[in-house]
Tab-separated table of C-alpha atoms in Angstrom:
chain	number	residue	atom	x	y	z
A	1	UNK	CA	86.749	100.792	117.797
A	2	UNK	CA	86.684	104.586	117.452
A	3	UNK	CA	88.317	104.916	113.321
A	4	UNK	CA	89.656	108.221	112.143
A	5	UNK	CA	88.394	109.009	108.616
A	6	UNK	CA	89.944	112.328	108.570
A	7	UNK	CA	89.441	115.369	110.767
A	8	UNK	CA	90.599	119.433	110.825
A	9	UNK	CA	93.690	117.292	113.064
A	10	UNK	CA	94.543	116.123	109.440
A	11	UNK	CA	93.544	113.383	106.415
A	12	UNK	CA	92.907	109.732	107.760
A	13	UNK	CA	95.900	106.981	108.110
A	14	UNK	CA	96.816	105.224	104.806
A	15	UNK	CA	95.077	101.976	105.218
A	16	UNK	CA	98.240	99.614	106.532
A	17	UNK	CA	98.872	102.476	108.631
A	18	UNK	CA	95.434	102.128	110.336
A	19	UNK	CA	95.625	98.253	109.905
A	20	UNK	CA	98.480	98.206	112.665
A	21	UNK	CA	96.132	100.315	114.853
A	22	UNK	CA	93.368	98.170	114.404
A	23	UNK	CA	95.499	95.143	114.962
A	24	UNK	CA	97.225	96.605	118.053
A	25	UNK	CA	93.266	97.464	119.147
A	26	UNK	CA	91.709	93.838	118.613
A	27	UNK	CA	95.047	92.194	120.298
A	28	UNK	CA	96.438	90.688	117.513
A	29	UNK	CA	99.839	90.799	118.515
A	30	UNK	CA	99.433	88.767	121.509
A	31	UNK	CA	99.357	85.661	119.338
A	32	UNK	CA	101.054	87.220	115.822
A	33	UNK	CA	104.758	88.355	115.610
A	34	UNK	CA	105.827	91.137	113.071
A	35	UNK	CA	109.529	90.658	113.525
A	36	UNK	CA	109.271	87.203	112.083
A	37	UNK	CA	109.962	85.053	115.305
A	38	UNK	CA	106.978	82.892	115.810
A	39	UNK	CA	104.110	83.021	118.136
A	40	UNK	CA	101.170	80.995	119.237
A	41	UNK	CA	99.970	82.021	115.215
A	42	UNK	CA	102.117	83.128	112.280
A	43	UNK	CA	104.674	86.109	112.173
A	44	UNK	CA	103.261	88.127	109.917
A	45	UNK	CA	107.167	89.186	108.364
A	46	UNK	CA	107.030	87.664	105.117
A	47	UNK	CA	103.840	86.283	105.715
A	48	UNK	CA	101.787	87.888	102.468
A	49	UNK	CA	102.797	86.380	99.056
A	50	UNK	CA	104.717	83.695	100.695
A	51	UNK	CA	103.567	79.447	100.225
A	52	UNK	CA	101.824	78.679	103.348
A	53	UNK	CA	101.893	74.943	104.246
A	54	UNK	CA	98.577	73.346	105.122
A	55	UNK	CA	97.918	70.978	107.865
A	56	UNK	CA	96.767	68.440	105.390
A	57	UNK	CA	100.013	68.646	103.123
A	58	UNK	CA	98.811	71.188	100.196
A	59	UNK	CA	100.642	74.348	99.768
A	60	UNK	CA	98.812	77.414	99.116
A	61	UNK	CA	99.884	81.056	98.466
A	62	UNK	CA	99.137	83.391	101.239
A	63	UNK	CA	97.476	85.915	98.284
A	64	UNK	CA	94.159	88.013	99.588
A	65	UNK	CA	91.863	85.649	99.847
A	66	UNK	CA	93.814	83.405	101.912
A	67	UNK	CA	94.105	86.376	104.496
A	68	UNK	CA	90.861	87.401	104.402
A	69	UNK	CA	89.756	83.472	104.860
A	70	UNK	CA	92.567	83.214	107.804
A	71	UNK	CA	90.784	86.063	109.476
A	72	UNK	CA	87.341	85.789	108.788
A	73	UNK	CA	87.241	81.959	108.809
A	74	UNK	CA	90.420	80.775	110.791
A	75	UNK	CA	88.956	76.708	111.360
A	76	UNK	CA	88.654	76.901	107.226
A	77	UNK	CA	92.366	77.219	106.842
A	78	UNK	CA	94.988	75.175	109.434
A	79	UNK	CA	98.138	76.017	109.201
A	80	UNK	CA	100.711	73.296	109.967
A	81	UNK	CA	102.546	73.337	113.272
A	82	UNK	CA	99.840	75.568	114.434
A	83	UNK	CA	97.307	74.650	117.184
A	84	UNK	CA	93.782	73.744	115.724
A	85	UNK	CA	91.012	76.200	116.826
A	86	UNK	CA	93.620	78.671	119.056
A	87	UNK	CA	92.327	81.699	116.384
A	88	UNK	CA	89.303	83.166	117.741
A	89	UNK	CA	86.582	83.248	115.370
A	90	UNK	CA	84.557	86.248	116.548
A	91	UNK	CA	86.794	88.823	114.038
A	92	UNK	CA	84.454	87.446	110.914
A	93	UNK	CA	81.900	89.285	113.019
A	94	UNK	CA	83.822	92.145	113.946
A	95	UNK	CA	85.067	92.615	110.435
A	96	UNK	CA	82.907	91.548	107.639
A	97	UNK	CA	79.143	91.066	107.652
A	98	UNK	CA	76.280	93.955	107.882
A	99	UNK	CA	77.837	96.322	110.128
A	100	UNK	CA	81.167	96.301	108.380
A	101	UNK	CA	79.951	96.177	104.619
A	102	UNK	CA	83.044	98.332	103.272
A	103	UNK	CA	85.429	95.874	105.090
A	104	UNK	CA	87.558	98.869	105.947
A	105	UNK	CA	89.188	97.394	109.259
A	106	UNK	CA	89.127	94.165	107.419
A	107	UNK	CA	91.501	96.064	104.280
A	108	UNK	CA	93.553	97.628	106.739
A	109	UNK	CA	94.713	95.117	108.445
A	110	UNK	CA	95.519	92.858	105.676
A	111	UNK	CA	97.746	96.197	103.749
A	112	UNK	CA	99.233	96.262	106.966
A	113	UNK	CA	100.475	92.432	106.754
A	114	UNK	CA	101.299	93.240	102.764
A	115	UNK	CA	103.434	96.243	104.208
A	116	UNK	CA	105.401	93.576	106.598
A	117	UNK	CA	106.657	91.458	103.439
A	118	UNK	CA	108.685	91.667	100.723
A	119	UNK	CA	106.560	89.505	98.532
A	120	UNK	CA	103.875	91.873	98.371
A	121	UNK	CA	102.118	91.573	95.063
A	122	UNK	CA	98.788	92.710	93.589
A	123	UNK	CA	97.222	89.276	94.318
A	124	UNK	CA	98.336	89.484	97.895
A	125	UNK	CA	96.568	92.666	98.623
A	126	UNK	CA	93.446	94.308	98.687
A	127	UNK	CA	91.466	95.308	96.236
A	128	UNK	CA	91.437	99.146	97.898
A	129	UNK	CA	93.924	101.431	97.709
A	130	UNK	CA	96.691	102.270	100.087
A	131	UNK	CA	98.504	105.238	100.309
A	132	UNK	CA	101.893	103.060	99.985
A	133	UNK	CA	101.528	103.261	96.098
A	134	UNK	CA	101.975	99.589	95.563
């Protein structure tokens, strides 16, 4: 994925900004919704900061790390209602990991979910900058 980090065009995206590219670029919207109707996987309206319930009963916040897990590691974390193993699990590699040290798609993509919801807090997004100011 070719990533604009700022050229004599003009500076680079904010980071949720460049998180819905990326996300329109891997396909993510084929199984994600971000008008809140639901898909084959989570909307992601409202999605950051809100209780996510587990397959196995629990409740957990859906703060960073839970994102970041959900991407990276998608058979860690089932969702219930949602099909087991539908998430494809070649983003971790795509995302994280030697080639993508910074995490910058990674960020992006989880400011962009933050910018979808209105319970965007400091635990809920990442620990980089975005150009929103929150």
């Amino acid at each position: 994925l070719p990533l604009s980090t700022g050229t004599a065009e003009g500076p680079a995206p904010s980071l949720h900004v460049l998180g819905a590219q990326v996300s329109q670029n891997m396909g993510c919207g084929a199984c994600h919704r971000v008008d809140g109707t639901r898909g084959i996987g989570p909307t992601w309206k409202n999605l950051a900061g809100y209780p996510q319930k587990l397959s196995d009963g629990t409740t957990v916040d859906a703060n960073y790390q839970f994102l970041r897990e959900a991407i990276l590691d998608p058979e860690h974390l089932q969702l219930e209602g949602f099909p087991h193993h539908e998430m494809p699990t070649m983003y971790g590699g795509m995302l994280s990991g030697p080639a993508h040290s910074d995490e910058r798609e990674l960020n992006a993509i989880i400011w962009y979910i933050n910018s979808l919801s209105d319970r965007s807090t400091p635990a809920s997004r990442p620990p980089v900058p975005d150009a929103l100011g929150k």
